[in-house]
Short mmCIF file of C-alpha atoms and ligand atoms in Angstrom, two decimals:
data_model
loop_
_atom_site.label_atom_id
_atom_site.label_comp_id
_atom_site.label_asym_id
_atom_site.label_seq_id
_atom_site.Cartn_x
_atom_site.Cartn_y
_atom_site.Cartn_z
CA UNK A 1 77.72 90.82 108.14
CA UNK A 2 74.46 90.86 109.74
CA UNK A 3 71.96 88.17 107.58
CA UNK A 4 74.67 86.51 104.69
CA UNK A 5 70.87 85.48 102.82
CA UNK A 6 68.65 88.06 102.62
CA UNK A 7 70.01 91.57 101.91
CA UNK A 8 67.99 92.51 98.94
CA UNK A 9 69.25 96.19 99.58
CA UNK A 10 72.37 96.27 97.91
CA UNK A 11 70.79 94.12 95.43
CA UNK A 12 68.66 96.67 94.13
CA UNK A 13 71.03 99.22 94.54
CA UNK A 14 73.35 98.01 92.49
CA UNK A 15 71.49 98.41 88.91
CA UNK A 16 70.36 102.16 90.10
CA UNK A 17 71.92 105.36 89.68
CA UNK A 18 73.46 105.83 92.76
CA UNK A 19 75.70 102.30 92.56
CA UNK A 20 76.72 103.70 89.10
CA UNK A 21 78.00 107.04 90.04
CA UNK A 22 79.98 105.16 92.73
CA UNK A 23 81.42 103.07 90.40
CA UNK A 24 82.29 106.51 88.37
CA UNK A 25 79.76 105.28 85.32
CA UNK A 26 77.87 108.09 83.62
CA UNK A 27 74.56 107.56 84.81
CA UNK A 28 73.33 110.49 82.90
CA UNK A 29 74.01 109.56 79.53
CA UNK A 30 71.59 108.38 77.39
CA UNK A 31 69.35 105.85 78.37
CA UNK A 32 70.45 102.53 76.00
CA UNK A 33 73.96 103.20 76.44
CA UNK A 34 73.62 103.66 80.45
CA UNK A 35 71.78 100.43 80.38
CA UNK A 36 74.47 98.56 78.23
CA UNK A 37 76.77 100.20 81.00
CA UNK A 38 74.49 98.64 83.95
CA UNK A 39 76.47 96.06 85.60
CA UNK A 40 74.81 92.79 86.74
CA UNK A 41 73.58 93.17 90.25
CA UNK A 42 75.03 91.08 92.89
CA UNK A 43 73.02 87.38 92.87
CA UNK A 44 70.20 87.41 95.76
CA UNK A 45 72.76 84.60 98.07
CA UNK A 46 75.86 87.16 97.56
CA UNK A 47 73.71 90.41 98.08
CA UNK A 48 75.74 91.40 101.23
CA UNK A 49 79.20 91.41 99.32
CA UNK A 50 80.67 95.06 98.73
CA UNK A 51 79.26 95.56 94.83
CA UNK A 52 81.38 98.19 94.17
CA UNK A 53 84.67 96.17 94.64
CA UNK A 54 83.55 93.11 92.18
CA UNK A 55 82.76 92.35 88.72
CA UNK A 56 79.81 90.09 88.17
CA UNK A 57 80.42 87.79 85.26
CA UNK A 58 77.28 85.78 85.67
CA UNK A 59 75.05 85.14 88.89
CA UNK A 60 78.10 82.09 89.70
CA UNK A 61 80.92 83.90 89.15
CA UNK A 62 81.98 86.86 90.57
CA UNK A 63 85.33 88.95 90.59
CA UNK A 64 87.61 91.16 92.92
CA UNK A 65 88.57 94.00 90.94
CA UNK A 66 92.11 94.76 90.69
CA UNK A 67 91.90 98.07 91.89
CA UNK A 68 90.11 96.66 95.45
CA UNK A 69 92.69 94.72 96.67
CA UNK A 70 94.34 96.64 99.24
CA UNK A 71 97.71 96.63 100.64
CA UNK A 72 97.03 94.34 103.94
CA UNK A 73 97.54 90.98 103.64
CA UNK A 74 93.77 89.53 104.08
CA UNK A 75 90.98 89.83 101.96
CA UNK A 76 87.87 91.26 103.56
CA UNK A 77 85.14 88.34 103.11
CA UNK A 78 82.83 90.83 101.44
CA UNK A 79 85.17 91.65 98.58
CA UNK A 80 86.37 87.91 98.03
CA UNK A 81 85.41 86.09 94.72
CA UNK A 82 82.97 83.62 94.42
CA UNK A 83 82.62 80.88 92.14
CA UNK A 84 79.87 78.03 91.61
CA UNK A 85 79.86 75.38 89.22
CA UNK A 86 76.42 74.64 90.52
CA UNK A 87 73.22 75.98 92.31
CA UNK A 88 74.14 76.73 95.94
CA UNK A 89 72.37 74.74 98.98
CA UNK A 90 69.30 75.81 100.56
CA UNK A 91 69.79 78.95 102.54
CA UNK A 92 68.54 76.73 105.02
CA UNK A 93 71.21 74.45 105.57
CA UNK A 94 72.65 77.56 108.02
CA UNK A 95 69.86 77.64 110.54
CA UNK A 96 71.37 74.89 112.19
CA UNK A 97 75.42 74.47 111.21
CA UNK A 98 76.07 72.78 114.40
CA UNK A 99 73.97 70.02 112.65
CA UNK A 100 74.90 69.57 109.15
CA UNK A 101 76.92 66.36 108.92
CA UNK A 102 80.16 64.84 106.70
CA UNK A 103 80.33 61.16 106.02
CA UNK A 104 84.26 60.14 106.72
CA UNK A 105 85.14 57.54 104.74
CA UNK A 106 88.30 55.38 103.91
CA UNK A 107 88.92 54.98 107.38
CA UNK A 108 89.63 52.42 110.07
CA UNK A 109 86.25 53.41 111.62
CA UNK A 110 83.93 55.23 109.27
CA UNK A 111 80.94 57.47 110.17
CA UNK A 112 79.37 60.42 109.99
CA UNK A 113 80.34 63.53 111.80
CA UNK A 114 78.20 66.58 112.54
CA UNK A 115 79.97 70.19 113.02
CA UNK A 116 79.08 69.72 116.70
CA UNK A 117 80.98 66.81 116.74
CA UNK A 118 83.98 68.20 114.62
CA UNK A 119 84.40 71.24 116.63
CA UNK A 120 85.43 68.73 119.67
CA UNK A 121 88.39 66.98 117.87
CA UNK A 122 90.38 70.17 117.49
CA UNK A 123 90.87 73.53 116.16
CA UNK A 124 93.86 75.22 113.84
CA UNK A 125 93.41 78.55 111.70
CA UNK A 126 95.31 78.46 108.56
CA UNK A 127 95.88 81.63 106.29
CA UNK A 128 95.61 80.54 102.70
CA UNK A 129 95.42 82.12 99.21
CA UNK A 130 91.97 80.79 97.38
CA UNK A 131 92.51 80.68 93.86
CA UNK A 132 90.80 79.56 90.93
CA UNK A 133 92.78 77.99 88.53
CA UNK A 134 91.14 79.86 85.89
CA UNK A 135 92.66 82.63 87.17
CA UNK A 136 93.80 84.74 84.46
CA UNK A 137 92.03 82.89 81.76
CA UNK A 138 91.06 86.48 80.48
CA UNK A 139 94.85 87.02 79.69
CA UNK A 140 95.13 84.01 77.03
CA UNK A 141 95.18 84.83 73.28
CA UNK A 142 93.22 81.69 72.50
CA UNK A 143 89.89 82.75 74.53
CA UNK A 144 88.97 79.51 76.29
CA UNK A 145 85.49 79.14 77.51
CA UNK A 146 84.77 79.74 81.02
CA UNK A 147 84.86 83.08 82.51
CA UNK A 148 87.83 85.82 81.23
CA UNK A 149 88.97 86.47 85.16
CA UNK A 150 91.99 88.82 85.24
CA UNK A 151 93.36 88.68 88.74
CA UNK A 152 90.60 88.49 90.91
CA UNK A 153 89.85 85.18 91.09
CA UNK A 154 91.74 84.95 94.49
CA UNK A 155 92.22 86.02 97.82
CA UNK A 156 93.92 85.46 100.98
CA UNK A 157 91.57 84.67 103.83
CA UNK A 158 92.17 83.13 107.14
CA UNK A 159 90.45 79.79 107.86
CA UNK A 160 89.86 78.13 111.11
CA UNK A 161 88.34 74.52 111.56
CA UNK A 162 89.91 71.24 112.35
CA UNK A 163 92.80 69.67 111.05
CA UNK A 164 91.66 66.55 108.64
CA UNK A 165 94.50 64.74 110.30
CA UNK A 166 92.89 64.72 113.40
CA UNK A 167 89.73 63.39 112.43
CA UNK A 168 91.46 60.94 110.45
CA UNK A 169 92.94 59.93 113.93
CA UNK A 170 89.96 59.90 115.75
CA UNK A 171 88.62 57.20 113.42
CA UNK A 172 90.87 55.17 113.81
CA UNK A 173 93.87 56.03 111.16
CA UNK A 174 93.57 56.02 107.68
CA UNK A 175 92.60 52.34 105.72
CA UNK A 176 94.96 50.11 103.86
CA UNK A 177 95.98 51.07 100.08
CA UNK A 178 94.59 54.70 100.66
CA UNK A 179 96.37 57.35 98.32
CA UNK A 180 93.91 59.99 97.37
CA UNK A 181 91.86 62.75 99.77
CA UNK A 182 88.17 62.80 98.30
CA UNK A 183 85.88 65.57 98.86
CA UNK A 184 82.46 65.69 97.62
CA UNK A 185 79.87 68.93 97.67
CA UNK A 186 76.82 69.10 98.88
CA UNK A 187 75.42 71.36 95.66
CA UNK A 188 72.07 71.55 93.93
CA UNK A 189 72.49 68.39 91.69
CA UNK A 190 69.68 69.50 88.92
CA UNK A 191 67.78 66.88 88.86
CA UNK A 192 67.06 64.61 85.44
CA UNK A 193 70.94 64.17 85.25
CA UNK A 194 73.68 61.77 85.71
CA UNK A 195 75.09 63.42 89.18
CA UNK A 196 78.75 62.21 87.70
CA UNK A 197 78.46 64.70 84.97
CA UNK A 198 77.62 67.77 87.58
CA UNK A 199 78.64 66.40 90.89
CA UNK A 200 81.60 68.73 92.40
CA UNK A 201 83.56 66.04 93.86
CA UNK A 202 87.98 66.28 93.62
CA UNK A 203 90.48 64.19 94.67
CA UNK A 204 93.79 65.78 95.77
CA UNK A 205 97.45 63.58 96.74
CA UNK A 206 96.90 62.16 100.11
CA UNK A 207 99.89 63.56 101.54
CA UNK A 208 97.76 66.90 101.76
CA UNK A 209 96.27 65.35 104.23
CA UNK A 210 98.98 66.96 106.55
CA UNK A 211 97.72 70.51 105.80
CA UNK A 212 94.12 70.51 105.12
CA UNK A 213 91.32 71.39 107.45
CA UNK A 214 87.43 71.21 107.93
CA UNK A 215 86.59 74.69 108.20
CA UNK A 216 83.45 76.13 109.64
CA UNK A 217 85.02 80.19 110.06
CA UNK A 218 86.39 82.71 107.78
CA UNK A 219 87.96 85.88 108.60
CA UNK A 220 86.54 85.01 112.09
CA UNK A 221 82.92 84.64 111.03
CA UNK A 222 81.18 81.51 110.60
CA UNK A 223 81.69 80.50 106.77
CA UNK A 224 78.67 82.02 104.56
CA UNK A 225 76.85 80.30 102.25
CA UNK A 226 78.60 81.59 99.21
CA UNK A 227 82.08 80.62 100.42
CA UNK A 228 80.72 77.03 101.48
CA UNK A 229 79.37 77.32 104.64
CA UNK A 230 78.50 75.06 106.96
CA UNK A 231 81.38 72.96 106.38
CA UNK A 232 84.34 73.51 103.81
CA UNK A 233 87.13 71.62 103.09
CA UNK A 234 90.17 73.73 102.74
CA UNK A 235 93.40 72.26 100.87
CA UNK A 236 95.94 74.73 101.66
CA UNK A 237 98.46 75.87 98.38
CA UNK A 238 95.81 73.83 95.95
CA UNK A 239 93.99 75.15 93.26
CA UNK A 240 90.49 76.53 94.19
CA UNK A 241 88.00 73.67 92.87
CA UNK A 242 89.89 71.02 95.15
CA UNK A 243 88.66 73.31 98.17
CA UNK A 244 85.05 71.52 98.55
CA UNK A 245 82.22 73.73 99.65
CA UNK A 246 79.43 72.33 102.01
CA UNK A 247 81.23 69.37 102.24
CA UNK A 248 79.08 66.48 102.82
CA UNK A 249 81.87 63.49 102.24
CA UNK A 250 85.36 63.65 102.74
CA UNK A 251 86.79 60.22 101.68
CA UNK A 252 90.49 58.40 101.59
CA UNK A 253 90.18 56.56 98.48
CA UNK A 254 92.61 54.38 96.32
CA UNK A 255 91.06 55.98 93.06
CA UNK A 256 90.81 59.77 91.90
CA UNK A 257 86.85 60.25 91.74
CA UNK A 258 84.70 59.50 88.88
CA UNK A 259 83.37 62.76 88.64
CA UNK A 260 83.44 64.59 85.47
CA UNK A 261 84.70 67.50 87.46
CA UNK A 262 87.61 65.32 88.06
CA UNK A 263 88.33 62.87 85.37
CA UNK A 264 88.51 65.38 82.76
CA UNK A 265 87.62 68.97 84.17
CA UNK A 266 90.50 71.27 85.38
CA UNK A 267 92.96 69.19 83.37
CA UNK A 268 96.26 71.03 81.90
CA UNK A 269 95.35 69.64 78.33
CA UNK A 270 97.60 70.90 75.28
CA UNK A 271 96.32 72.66 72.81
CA UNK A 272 94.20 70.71 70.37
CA UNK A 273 93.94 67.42 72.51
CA UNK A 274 90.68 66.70 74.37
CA UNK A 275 90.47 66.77 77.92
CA UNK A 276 91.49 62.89 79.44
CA UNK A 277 92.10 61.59 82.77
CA UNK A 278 95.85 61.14 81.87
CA UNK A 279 96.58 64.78 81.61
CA UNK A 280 97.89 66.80 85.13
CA UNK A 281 95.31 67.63 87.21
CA UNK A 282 94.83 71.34 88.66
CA UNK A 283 96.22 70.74 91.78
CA UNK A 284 99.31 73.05 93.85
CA UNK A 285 99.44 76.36 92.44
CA UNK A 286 102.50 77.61 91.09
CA UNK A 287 104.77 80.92 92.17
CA UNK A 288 102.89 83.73 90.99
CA UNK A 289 102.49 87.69 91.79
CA UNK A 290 101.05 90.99 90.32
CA UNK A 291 100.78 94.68 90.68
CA UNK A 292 97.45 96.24 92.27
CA UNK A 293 98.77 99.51 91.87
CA UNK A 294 99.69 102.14 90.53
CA UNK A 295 96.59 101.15 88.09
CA UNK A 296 95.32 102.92 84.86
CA UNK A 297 92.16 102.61 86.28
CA UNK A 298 92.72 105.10 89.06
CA UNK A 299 93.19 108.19 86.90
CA UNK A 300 96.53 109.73 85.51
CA UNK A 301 99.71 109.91 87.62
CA UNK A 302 101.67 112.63 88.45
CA UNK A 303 105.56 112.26 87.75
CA UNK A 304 107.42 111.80 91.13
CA UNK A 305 107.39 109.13 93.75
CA UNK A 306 104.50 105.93 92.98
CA UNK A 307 104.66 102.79 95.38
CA UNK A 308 104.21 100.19 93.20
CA UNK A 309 102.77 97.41 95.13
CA UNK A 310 101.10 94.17 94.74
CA UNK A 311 100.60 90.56 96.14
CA UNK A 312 102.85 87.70 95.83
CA UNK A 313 102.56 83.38 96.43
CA UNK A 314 103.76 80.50 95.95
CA UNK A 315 101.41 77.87 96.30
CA UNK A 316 102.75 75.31 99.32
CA UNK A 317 105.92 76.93 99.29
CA UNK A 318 106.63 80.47 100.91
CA UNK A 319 107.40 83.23 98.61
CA UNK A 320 111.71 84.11 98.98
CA UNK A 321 111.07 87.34 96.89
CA UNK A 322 109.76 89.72 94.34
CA UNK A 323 111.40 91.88 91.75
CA UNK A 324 109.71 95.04 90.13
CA UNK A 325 110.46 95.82 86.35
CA UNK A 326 109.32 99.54 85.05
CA UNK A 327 110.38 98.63 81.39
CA UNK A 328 108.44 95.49 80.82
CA UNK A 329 111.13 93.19 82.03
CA UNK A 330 114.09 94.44 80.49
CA UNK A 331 115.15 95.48 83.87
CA UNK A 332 114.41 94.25 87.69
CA UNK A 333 114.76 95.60 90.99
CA UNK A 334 114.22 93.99 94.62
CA UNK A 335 110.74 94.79 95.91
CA UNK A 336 110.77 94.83 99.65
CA UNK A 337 108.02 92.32 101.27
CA UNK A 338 106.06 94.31 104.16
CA UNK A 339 103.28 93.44 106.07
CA UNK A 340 102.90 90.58 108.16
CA UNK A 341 104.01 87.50 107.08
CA UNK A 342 100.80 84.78 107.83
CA UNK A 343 103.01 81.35 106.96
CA UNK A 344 104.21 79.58 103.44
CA UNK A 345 100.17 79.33 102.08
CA UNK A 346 99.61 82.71 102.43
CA UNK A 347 100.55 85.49 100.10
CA UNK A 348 103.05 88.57 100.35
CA UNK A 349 102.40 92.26 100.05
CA UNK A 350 105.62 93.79 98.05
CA UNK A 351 106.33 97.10 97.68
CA UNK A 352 108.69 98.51 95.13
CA UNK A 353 109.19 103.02 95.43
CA UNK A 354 110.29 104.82 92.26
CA UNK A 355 110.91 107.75 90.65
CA UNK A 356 108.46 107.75 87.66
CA UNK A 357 108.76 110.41 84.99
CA UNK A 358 106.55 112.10 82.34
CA UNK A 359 105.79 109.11 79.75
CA UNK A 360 104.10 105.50 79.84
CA UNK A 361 105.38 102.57 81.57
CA UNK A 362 105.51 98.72 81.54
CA UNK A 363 105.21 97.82 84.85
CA UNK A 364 105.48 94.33 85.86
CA UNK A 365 106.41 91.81 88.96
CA UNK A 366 108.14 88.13 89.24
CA UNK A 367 108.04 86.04 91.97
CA UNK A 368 110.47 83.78 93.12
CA UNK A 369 109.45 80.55 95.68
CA UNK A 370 111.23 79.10 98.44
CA UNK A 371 112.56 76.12 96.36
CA UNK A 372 114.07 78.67 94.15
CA UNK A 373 111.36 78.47 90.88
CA UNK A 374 110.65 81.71 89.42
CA UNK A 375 107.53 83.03 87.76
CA UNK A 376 107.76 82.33 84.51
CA UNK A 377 107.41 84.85 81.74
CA UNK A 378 105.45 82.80 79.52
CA UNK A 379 101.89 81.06 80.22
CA UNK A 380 101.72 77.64 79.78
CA UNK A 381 99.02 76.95 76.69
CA UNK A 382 96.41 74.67 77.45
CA UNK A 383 92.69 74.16 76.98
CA UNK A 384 90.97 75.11 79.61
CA UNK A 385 93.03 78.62 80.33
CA UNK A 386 94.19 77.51 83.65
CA UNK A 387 97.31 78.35 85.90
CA UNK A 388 98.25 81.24 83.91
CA UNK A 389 101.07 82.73 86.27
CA UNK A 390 102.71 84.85 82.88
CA UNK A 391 104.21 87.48 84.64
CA UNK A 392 103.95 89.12 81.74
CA UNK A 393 100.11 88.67 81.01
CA UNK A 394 100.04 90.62 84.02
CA UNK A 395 101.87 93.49 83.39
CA UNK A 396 100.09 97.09 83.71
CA UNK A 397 100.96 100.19 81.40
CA UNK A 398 100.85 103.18 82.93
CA UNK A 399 100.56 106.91 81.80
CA UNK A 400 102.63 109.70 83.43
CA UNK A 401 101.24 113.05 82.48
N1 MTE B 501 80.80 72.37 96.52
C1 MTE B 501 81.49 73.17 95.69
N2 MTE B 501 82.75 73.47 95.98
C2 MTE B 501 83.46 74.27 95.17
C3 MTE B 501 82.90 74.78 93.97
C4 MTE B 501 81.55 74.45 93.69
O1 MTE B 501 80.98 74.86 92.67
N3 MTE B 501 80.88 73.64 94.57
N4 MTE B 501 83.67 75.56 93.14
C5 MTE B 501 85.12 75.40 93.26
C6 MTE B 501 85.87 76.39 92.51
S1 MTE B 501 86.08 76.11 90.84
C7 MTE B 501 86.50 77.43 93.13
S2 MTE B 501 87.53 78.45 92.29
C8 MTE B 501 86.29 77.71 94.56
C9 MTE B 501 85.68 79.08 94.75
O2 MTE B 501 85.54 79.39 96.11
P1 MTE B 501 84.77 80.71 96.56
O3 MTE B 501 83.47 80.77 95.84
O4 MTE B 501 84.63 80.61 98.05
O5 MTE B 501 85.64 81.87 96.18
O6 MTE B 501 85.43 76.76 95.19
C10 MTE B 501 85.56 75.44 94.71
N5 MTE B 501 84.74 74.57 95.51
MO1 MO B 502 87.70 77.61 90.09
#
């Protein structure tokens, strides 16, 4: 990736012709119905991602599609989801990364740090699966707002930066009474509104202090602007919205933030409640998995040999195994995990060979953690449509011919 800003070519290309015979659309049909077809074009600050591999929901919320993700372990930055609860920073903000600056707080010795600064305290590269905990929302019967992702609100991407435990060190150790880790973004806050109600600020359990880093690279780039570059705050095995983009504070606090965001966004909230501060908070992600192939999507199969294959986490914990049902979960079979294995935050390739004959077929995987919890067949109902692991929900039917 060249200029992550201004690539206005794939931009336009992506409401023309050409991107809709690559995405096999008929282009050629008449006019009103192509241009229902038309999908959204990539938005101008994510104009360099791969269009043909996403689904744009809106200009803040784009999608891997299921049929991209490929069978090695990372996810190539250009194909990654992106989500924004808010106008992204200035473009700006890059020219100088070295310079952008986080305010440490709820420390021994607070200050300010800039990314020069950071980069001399240390360095660790994590491999982590981003999710959002929305995730899946599209699966849920009851249609809760917010966008209808499927699968591809997640990926696995390798970040390096420095562990928060070392800067927490450097300043002198963490303060008296401190239980929560506080990140706050450095987004657009529109203004003529309470910055509490918009402000993208989470707090997460202190003791993921231990794990989480300030990250300036991705996939061995410096972090673009979409994915929160300069500076990001990375929480490995927690649910994407506690993973602060162009973080600008990073605070040990005794209290969860006062953020909306917080005290009653990305709450699991039952059915027909409202949203409070006393409900669980989006925080680890659970054992989950899914098939990214054989898909529906990629044409009729042939009877004979298919690999079905797919990806598989657990959150914190590593993944222990994967079983593959053909017959919507009547019946299970080992899956083999291949491909490297990139450490407990990371997820799992499985691969499951069978003999599938002329008919259709349920096919469906379940994941099984280190501590032993198994994905669960069932989603969990709740308001918001979050941390829908239903191995079930995710189940593909496909057609032998
Ligand atoms: N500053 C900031 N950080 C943020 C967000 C945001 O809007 N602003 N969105 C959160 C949400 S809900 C998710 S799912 C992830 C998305 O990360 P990505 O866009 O790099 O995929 O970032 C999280 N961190
Ligand atoms: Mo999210």
């Amino acid at each position: 990736m060249k200029n992550p800003v201004s690539l206005p070519r794939r931009h336009m290309l992506a409401g023309s012709a050409a991107a809709l015979g690559a995405l096999g659309m008929a282009s050629w049909s008449s006019g009103v119905r192509a241009q229902a077809a038309a999908p959204k074009p990539l938005p101008g600050y994510a104009g360099w991602k791969d269009a043909k591999s996403l689904i744009v929901h809106s200009s803040n919320t784009l999608e891997t599609r299921r049929a991209a993700f490929g069978t090695s372990v990372i996810t190539p930055t250009s194909q990654l989801y992106v989500r924004n609860n808010l106008p992204v920073p200035e473009a700006s903000v890059l020219d100088q990364r070295d310079a952008w600056s986080v305010s440490i707080e709820g420390v021994k010795n607070p200050r300010s740090l800039t990314l020069a600064e950071l980069r001399t305290l240390g360095v660790e590269t994590v491999a982590t699966v981003l999710q959002c905990s929305g995730n899946g929302r599209g699966f849920f019967p009851s249609k809760p707002s917010g966008t209808p992702w499927t699968v591809g609100a997640a990926g696995c991407a390798l970040w390096s930066g420095v562990p928060v435990r070392h800067v927490v060190a450097a300043l002198g150790g963490v303060a008296e009474g401190m239980v929560y880790l506080t990140g706050t973004g450095g987004d657009k806050v529109p203004e003529g509104v309470d910055p509490l109600t918009v402000l993208v600020e989470r707090s997460v359990p202190i003791k993921a202090l231990d794990d989480a880093l300030l990250a300036w690279e991705i996939n061995g780039e410096p972090i673009p602007l979409a994915h929160g570059g300069p500076l990001r705050l990375i929480v490995p095995g927690y649910q994407g919205v506690n993973n602060i983009k162009y973080v600008k504070r990073l605070a040990l606090t005794r209290e969860q933030s006062q953020a909306r965001i917080m005290s009653h966004g990305y709450r699991m909230s039952p059915p027909g409640t409202k949203a409070s501060p006393d409900q669980p908070s989006v925080w680890e992600m659970t054992v989950k998995s899914w098939i990214n192939g054989p898909l529906p999507e990629n044409g009729p199969l042939k009877a004979g040999m298919a690999q079905i294959h797919g990806v598989a986490f657990g959150g914190t914990r590593a993944v222990q195994g994967v079983e593959v049902s053909v017959d919507g979960g009547q019946n299970w079979q080992k899956a083999q995990l291949i491909g490297p294995d990139l450490g407990r935050f990371a997820w799992r390739q499985f691969v499951l060979p069978v003999q599938l004959p002329v008919g259709t077929h349920v096919l469906a995987s379940r994941a099984t953690d280190a501590a032993g919890n198994v994905q669960p067949a069932d989603r969990e109902e709740n308001l918001g449509g979050y941390n829908n692991a239903s191995w079930r929900d995710h189940a593909v039917t496909v057609t032998v011919a």
